[in-house]
Short mmCIF file of C-alpha atoms in Angstrom, two decimals:
data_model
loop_
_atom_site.label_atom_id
_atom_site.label_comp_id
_atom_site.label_asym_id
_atom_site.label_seq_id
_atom_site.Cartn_x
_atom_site.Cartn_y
_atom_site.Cartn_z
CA UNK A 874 -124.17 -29.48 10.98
CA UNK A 875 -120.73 -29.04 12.66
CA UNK A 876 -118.13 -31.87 12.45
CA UNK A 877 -114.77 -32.29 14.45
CA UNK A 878 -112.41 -34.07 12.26
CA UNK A 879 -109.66 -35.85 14.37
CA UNK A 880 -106.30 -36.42 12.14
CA UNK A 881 -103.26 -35.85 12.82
CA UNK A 882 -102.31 -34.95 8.85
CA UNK A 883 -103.72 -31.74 8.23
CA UNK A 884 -103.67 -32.20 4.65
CA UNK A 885 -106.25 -35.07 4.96
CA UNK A 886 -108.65 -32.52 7.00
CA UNK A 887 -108.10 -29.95 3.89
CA UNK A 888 -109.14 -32.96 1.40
CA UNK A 889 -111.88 -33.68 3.70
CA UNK A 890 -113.02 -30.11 4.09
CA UNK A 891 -113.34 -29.61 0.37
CA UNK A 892 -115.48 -32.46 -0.04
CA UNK A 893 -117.99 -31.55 2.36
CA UNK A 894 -118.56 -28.10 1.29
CA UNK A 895 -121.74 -27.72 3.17
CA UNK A 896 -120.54 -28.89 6.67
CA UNK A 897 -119.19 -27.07 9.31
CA UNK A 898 -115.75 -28.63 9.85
CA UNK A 899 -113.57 -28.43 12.44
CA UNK A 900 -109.89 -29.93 12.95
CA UNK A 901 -108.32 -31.21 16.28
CA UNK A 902 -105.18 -32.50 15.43
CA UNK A 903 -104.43 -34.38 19.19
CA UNK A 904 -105.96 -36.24 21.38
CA UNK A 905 -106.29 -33.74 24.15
CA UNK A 906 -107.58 -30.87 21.93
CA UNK A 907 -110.40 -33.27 20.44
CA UNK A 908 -111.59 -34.06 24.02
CA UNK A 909 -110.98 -30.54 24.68
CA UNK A 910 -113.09 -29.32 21.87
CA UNK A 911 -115.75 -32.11 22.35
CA UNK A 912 -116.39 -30.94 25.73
CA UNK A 913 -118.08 -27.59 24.84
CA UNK A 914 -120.10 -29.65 23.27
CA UNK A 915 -120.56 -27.88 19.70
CA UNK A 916 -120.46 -30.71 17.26
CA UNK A 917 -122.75 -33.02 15.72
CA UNK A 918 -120.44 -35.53 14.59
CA UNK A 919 -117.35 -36.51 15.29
CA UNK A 920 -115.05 -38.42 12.45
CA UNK A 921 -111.72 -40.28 14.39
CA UNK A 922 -108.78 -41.04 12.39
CA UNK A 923 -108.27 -44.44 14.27
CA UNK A 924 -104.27 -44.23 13.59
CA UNK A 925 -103.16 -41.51 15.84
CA UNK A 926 -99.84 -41.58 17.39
CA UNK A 927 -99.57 -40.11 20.41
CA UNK A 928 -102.78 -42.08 21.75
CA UNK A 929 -104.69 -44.46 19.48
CA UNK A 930 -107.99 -43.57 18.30
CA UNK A 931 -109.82 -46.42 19.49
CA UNK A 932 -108.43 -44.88 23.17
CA UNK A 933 -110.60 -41.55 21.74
CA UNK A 934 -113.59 -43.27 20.85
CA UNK A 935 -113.95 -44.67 24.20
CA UNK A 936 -113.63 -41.60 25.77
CA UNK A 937 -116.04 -39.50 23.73
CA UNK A 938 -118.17 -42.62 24.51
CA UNK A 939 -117.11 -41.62 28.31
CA UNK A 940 -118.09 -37.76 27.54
CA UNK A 941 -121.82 -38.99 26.57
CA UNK A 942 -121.23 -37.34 23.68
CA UNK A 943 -124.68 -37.26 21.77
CA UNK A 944 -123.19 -36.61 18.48
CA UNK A 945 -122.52 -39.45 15.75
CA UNK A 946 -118.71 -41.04 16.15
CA UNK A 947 -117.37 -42.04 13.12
CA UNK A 948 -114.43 -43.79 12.99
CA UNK A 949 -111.73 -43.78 9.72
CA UNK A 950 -109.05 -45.55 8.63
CA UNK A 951 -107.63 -49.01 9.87
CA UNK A 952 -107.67 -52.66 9.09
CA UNK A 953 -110.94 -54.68 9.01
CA UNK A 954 -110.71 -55.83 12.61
CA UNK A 955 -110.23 -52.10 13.57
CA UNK A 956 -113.35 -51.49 12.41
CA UNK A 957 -115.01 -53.80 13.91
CA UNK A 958 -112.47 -52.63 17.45
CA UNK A 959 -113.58 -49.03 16.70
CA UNK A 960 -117.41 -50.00 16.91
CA UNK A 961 -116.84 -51.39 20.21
CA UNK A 962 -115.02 -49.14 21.13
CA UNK A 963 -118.08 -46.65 20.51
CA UNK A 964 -117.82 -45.74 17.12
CA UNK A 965 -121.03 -45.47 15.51
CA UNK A 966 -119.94 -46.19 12.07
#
């Protein structure tokens, strides 16, 4: 399985990556290089940090949505009601 992690902290993606010792992962730390990387269309899943800066992460999920991604979108982070933004917004958890 290969996962793109989207976070802008790269110290989070480390934590991450040392959890999941058995997955692929990948780290886009921007907007434009997750949509870049999502394009060549490599990953499986995608896990969203839903507090970007430069472009919020609900704004990502509804462009991988736009990219007919067919990957799972996962979407971290946030207050209850951006969950429940993020899974309109495409997320799939």
């Amino acid at each position: 399985m290969r996962v793109l992690f989207v976070a802008e902290d790269e110290n989070i993606y480390l934590q991450i990556k040392e959890l999941l010792t058995q997955v692929d992962i990948e780290w886009a730390a921007t907007f434009d290089d997750a949509v870049r990387t999502l394009k060549l269309g490599r990953h499986d899943v995608a896990l969203v940090d839903c507090q970007l800066s430069n472009r919020k992460g609900l704004e990502l999920l509804q462009e991988i949505r736009a990219l007919d991604f067919s990957g799972a979108t996962i979407a971290l982070g946030g207050q209850n009601s951006v969950g429940v933004d993020a899974l309109k917004a495409g997320a799939d958890d």
